Structure formats: structure tokens, C-alpha cells
Short mmCIF file of C-alpha atoms in Angstrom, two decimals:
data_model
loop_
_atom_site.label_atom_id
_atom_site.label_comp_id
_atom_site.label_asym_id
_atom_site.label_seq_id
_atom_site.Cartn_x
_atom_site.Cartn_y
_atom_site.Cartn_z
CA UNK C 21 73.02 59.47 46.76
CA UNK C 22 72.87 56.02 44.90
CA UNK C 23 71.47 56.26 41.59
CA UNK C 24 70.24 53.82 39.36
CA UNK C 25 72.00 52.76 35.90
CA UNK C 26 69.08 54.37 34.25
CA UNK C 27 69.41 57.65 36.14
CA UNK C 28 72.69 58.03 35.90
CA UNK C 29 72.53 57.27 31.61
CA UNK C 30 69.45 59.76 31.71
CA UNK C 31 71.22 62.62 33.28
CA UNK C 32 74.21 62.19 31.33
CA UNK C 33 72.63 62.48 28.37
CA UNK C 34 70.34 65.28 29.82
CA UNK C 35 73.76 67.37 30.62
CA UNK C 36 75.34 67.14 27.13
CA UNK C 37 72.01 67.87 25.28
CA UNK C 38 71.61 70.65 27.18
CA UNK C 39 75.38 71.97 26.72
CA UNK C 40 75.16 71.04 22.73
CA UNK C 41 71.54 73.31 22.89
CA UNK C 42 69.56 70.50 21.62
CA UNK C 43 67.46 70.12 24.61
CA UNK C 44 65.91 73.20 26.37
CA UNK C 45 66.51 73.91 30.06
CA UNK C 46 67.30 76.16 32.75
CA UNK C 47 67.74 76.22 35.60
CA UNK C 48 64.91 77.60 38.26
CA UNK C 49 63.59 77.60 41.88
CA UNK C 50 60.31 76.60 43.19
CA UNK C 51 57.75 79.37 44.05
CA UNK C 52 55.72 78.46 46.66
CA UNK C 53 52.00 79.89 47.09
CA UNK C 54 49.98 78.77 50.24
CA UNK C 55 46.77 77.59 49.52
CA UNK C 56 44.43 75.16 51.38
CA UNK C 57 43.83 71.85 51.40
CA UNK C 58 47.70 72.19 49.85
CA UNK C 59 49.93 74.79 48.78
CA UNK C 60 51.29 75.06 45.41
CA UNK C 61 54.59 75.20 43.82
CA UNK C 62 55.51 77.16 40.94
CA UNK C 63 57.79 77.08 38.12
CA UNK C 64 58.89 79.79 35.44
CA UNK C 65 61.19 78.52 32.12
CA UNK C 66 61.36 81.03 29.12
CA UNK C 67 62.73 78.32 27.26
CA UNK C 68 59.66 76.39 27.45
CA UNK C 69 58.33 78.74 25.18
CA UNK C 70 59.90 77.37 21.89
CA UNK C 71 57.55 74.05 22.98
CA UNK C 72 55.54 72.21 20.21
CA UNK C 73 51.76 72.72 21.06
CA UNK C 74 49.32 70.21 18.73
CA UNK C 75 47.03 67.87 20.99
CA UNK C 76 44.20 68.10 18.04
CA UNK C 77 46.30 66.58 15.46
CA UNK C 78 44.49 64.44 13.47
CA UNK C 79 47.11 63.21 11.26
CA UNK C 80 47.53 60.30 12.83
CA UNK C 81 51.49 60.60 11.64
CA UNK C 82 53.25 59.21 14.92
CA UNK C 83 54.91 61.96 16.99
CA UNK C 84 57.58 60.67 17.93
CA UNK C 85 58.42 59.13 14.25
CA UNK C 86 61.92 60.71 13.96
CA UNK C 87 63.62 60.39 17.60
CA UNK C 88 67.56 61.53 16.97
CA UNK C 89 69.20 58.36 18.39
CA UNK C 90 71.10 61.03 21.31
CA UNK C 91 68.19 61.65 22.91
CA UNK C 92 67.08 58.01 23.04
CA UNK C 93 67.39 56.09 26.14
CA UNK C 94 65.95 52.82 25.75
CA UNK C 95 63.17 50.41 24.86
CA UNK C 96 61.20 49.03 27.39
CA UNK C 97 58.55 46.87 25.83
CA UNK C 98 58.50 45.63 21.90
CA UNK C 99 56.38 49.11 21.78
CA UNK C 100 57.37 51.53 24.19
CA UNK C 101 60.32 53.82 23.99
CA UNK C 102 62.46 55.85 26.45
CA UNK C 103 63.87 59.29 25.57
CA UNK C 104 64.53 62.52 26.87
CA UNK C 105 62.16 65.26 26.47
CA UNK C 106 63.40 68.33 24.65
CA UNK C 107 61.31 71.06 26.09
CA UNK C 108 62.15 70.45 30.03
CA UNK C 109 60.80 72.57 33.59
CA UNK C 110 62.95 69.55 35.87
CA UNK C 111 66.42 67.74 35.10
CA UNK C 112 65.75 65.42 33.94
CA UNK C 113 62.48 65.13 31.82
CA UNK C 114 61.79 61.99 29.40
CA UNK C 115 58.82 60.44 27.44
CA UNK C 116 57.93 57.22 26.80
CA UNK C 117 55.64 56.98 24.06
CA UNK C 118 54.23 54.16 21.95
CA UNK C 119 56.38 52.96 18.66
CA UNK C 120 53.24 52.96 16.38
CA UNK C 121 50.87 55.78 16.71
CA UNK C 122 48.05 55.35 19.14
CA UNK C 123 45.99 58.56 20.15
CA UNK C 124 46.58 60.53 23.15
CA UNK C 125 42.84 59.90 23.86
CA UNK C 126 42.70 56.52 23.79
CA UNK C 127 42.80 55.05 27.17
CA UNK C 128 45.73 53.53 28.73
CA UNK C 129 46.34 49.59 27.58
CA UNK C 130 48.07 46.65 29.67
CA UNK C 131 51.25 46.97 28.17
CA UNK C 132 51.22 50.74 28.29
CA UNK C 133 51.55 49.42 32.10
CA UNK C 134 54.03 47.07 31.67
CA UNK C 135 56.52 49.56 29.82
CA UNK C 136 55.30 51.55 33.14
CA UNK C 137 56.39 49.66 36.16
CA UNK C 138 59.18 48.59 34.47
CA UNK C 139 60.46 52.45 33.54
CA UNK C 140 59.50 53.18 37.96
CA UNK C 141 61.39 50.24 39.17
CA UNK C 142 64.10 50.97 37.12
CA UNK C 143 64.56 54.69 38.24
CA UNK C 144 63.38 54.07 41.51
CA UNK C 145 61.68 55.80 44.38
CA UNK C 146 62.27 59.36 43.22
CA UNK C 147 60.56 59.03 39.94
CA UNK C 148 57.22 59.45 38.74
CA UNK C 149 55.11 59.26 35.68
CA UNK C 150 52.10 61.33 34.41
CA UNK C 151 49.52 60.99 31.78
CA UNK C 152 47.54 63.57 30.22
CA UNK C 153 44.68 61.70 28.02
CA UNK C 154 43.76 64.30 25.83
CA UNK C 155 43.60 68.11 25.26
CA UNK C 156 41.12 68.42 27.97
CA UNK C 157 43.77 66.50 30.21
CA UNK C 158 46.49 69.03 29.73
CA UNK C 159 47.91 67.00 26.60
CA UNK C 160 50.57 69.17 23.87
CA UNK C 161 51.14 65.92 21.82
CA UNK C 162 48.43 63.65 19.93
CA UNK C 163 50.78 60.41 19.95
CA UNK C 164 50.23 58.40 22.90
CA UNK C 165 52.63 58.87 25.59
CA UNK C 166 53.92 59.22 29.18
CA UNK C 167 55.76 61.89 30.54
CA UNK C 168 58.70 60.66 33.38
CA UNK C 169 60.47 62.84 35.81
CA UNK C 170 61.34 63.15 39.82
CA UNK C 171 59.28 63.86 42.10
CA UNK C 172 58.93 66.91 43.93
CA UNK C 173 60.86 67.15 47.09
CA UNK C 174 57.91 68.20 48.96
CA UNK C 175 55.18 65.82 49.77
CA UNK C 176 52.22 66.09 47.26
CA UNK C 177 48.35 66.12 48.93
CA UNK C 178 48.80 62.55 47.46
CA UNK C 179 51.48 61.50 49.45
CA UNK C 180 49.76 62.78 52.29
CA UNK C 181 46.55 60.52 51.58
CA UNK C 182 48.92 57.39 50.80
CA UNK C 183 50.64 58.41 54.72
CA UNK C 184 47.48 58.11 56.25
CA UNK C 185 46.22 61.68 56.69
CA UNK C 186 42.74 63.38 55.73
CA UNK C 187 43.30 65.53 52.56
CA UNK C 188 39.94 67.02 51.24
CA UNK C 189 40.82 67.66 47.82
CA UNK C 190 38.52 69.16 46.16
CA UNK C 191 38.44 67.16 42.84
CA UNK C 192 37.38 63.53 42.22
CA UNK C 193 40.27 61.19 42.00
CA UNK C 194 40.63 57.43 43.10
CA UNK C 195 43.88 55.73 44.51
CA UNK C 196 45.05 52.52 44.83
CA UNK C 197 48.24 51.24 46.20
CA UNK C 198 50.99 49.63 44.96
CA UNK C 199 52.67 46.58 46.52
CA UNK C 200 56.09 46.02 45.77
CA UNK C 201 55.51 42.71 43.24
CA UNK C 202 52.39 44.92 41.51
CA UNK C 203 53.41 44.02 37.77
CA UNK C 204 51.37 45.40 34.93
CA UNK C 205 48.55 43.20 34.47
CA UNK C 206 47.15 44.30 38.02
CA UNK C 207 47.84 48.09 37.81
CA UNK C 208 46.36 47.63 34.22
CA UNK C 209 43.14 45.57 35.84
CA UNK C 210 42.93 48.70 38.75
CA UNK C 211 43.16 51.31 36.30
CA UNK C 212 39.93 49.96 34.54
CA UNK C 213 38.32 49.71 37.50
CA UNK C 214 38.67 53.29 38.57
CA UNK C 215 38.01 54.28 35.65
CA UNK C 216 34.52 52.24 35.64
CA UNK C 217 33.83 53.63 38.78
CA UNK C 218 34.52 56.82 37.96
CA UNK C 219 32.25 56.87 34.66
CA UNK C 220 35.69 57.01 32.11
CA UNK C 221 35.48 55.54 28.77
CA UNK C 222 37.62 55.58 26.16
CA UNK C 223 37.93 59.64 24.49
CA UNK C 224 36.97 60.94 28.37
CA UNK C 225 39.79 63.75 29.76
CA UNK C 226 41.66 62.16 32.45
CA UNK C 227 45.22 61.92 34.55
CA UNK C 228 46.80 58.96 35.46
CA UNK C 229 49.64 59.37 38.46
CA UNK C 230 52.56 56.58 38.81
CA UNK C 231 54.94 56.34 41.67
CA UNK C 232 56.27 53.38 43.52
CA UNK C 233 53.53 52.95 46.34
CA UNK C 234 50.75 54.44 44.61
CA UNK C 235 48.36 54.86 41.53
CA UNK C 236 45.95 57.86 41.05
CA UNK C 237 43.51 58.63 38.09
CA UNK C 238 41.86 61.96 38.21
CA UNK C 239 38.88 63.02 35.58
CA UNK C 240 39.40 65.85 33.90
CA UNK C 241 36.82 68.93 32.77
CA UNK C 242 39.62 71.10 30.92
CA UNK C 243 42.92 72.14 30.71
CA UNK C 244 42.80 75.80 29.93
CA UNK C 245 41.14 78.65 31.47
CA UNK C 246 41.35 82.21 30.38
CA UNK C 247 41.75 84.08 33.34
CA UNK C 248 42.06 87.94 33.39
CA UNK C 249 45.29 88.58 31.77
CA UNK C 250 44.58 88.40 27.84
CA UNK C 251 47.47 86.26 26.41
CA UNK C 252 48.69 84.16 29.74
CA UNK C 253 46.54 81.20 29.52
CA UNK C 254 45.97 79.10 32.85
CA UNK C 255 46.77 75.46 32.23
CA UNK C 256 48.02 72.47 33.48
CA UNK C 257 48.17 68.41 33.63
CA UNK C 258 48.79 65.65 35.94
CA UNK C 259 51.68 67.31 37.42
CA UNK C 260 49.52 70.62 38.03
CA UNK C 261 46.81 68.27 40.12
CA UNK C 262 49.68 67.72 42.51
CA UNK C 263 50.59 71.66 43.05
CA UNK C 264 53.71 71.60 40.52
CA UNK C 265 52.88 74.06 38.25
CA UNK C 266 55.03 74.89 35.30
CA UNK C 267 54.82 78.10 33.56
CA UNK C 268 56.13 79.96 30.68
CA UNK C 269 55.84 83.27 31.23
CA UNK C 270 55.89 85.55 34.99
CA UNK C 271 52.16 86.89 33.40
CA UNK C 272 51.11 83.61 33.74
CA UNK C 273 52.19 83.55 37.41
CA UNK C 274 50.33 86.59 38.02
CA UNK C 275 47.26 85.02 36.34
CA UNK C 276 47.19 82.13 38.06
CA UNK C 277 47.85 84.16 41.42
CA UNK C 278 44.53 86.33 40.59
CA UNK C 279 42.35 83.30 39.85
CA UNK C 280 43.57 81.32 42.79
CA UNK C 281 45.03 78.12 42.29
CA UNK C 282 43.23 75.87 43.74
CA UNK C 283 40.09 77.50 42.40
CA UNK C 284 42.06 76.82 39.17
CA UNK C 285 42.57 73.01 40.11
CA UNK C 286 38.83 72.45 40.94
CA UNK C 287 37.62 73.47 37.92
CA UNK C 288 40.30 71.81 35.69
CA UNK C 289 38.80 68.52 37.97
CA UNK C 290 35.15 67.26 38.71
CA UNK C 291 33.49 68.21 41.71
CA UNK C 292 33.41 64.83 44.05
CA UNK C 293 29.95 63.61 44.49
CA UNK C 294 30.41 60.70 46.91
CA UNK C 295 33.94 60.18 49.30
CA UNK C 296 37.20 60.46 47.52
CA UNK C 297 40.15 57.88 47.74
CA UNK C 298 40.13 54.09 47.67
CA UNK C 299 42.01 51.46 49.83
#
């Protein structure tokens, strides 16, 4: 397997944060619940646990103000920074988040796509990127950012829709796809015009989905439910949309289990009104 400079850097620097225990990971396998229109994929990590949870901060002190150098990868625009994420479910896990403090809430800006597409291109096919715009969106963090990681080795209900096939999903998304020259001006200008179509100003809960070929925004209702275990909350982000869930604690397996996932996913979405998708 060829990787890119990037990966390669990444992973290194994943491997000896890990072994120093500055970054938090384990190792764990997939569990995989069938469900229809798409089955879902879970994942357990205790040491998830120790993770930072503060998406209502309204400090406005940026989040990401003192990055130790060792877990910094690169910049990518005059404003955007690379690192590696310290709480991790995947090897490896990074952020790229904004130099200055702008909110988790606010939506997406062109060069918030240019440090984008040029993080993708750099790392290649297996990569994606998620946003979580706001609490309601799955956010932990109030500083704007990006979370960066590979892609499942199963295809995603997404994938399937980009291949051609009819995936009812049953929350309202939009998708547009990518061409290989797409630069961040015109994923910028598509985002806004999902987002118009789909009602989303600037403060509204939403997911934004970044791979090579293809682009997906999702609107969000919430990000937690209760459930009926007391103290395993059901939650999730971008990455949960897809079927990869990542969990903290086995009661939170069991919780999700006894809601039913997908009954989970519809209600952290909006139910579609009109036919899902774009060309």
C-alpha cells in the first residue's frame, strides 16, 4: 500500500504519541448490527472516556490555543492547522481547526474549503473529513474545526448513492459530486447552495461529509437522546450518519441496540419532505 507523505508523517507521529501516552488509543474491532436501509458499525474505546466535552463554551478563548508542537502536523492555509487528535476511536485521527477562534456554529467559510480539499488530496482516497456545526450536530469542541480520518472499509449508504444505487435513507441530506479539479471556491459555492435549499442558516445543526468524489450536508435535529439506560447517552455526528458509531462504554452499545439505530439516526436527522440526493 502506497501512502502519501502526509500519511505516512501522520501515523508516525500517531504511533509515538500513543507509545509516550500522550494521545489516547486502542485498539478495537468493528461491531456490526444489521439494520435496513444500511447496517451499522460499532465501536467501543474506554479510553475515549478521559475526552474533553464543552460544545456550549462561550468563552470564545480558541480551543486549540496551546497545540504541543508533537502533535502538530502542518498548516494548510494562513488559518487552518493540521494536528492529531488526542482522544482517538481510528488510527489515525486529526483536526484541523481554525488559528483564530471562530464558533463551531458558524457555518462553514470558503477557505474553511480550501484548507479542505487541500488536507483530501493530500491524504488521498482513503480519507475523509466530518463536520459537526454545533452541539445539536454532535459537536464536543466550541472552536471551529474539522475532524480527519479514513474511511471505513465498508461502503457507507453514501457510497452506495454516489455508485449509482437507490438508498432510501431516511434523513434529509443533499450530495453533490466532486470532480477531480473541484478546488475550494466551488465546493464552498455548493455548500451554500445546499444549504439554501435545505433551509440552513448560519447557528442551524448540521453535518458536512468530505471525501474525494463526493460532498454531503445533512441537517441536524439533535445529537443526544436518552434512551432507556440512565447514564449511557445515545449520540453521535457526521461519522454516526454514515453507520460508524463510536462509543465509550458497552452500556452504550446496549442502549443504542434497544432504541434501534437507525430509529436513532432518523431522529438525530430531519424527516425528508421532498426526494433526497442531488446530481
Amino acid at each position: 500500500m502506497v501512502r502519501s507523505e502526509l500519511e505516512a508523517r501522520a501515523l508516525a507521529q500517531f504511533d509515538s504519541l500513543v507509545e509516550k501516552g500522550e494521545l489516547f488509543w486502542e485498539p478495537s474491532k468493528e461491531i456490526k448490527v444489521e439494520q435496513q436501509p444500511f447496517d451499522v458499525y460499532f465501536r467501543i474505546s474506554a479510553t475515549t472516556q478521559q475526552k474533553p466535552y464543552n460544545p456550549n463554551d462561550t468563552s470564545r478563548r480558541p480551543g486549540f490555543l496551546d497545540d504541543d508542537p508533537e502533535f502538530t502536523l502542518c498548516h494548510v492555509t494562513p488559518n487552518h492547522k493540521l494536528i492529531m487528535n488526542k482522544f482517538c476511536w481510528l488510527r489515525p485521527q486529526m483536526i484541523l481547526h481554525t488559528l483564530d477562534f471562530q464558533s463551531q456554529t458558524d457555518m462553514l467559510a470558503r477557505d474553511d474549503f480550501e484548507a479542505a480539499i487541500s488536507v483530501v488530496k493530500q491524504l488521498g482516497e482513503r480519507y475523509m473529513l466530518i463536520f459537526n456545526g454545533g452541539p445539536d450536530a454532535g459537536s464536543s469542541v466550541a472552536h471551529k474545526h474539522l475532524q480527519v480520518f479514513q474511511r471505513p472499509e465498508w461502503k457507507t449508504a453514501i457510497d452506495r448513492v454516489v455508485e449509482g444505487e437507490e438508498v432510501d435513507l431516511p434523513f434529509t441530506y443533499r450530495l453533490y459530486r466532486l470532480t477531480e479539479s473541484c478546488q475550494g471556491d466551488k465546493l464552498y459555492e455548493e455548500y451554500r447552495a445546499m444549504c439554501d435549499e435545505l433551509g440552513i442558516v448560519n447557528g442551524c445543526p448540521h453535518n458536512l461529509l468530505l471525501v474525494r468524489e463526493s460532498m454531503v450536508v445533512i441537517p441536524r435535529s439533535c445529537a443526544t437522546i436518552k434512551g432507556d439506560i440512565d447514564g449511557a447517552l445515545i449520540q453521535g455526528g457526521a461519522n454516526a450518519m454514515l453507520g460508524m458509531l463510536w462509543l465509550k462504554t458497552p452500556q452504550q452499545l446496549e442502549n443504542w441496540k434497544s432504541y434501534g439505530p437507525i430509529k436513532a439516526l432518523t431522529d438525530f436527522g430531519v424527516v425528508p419532505k421532498t426526494q433526497n440526493g442531488r446530481a
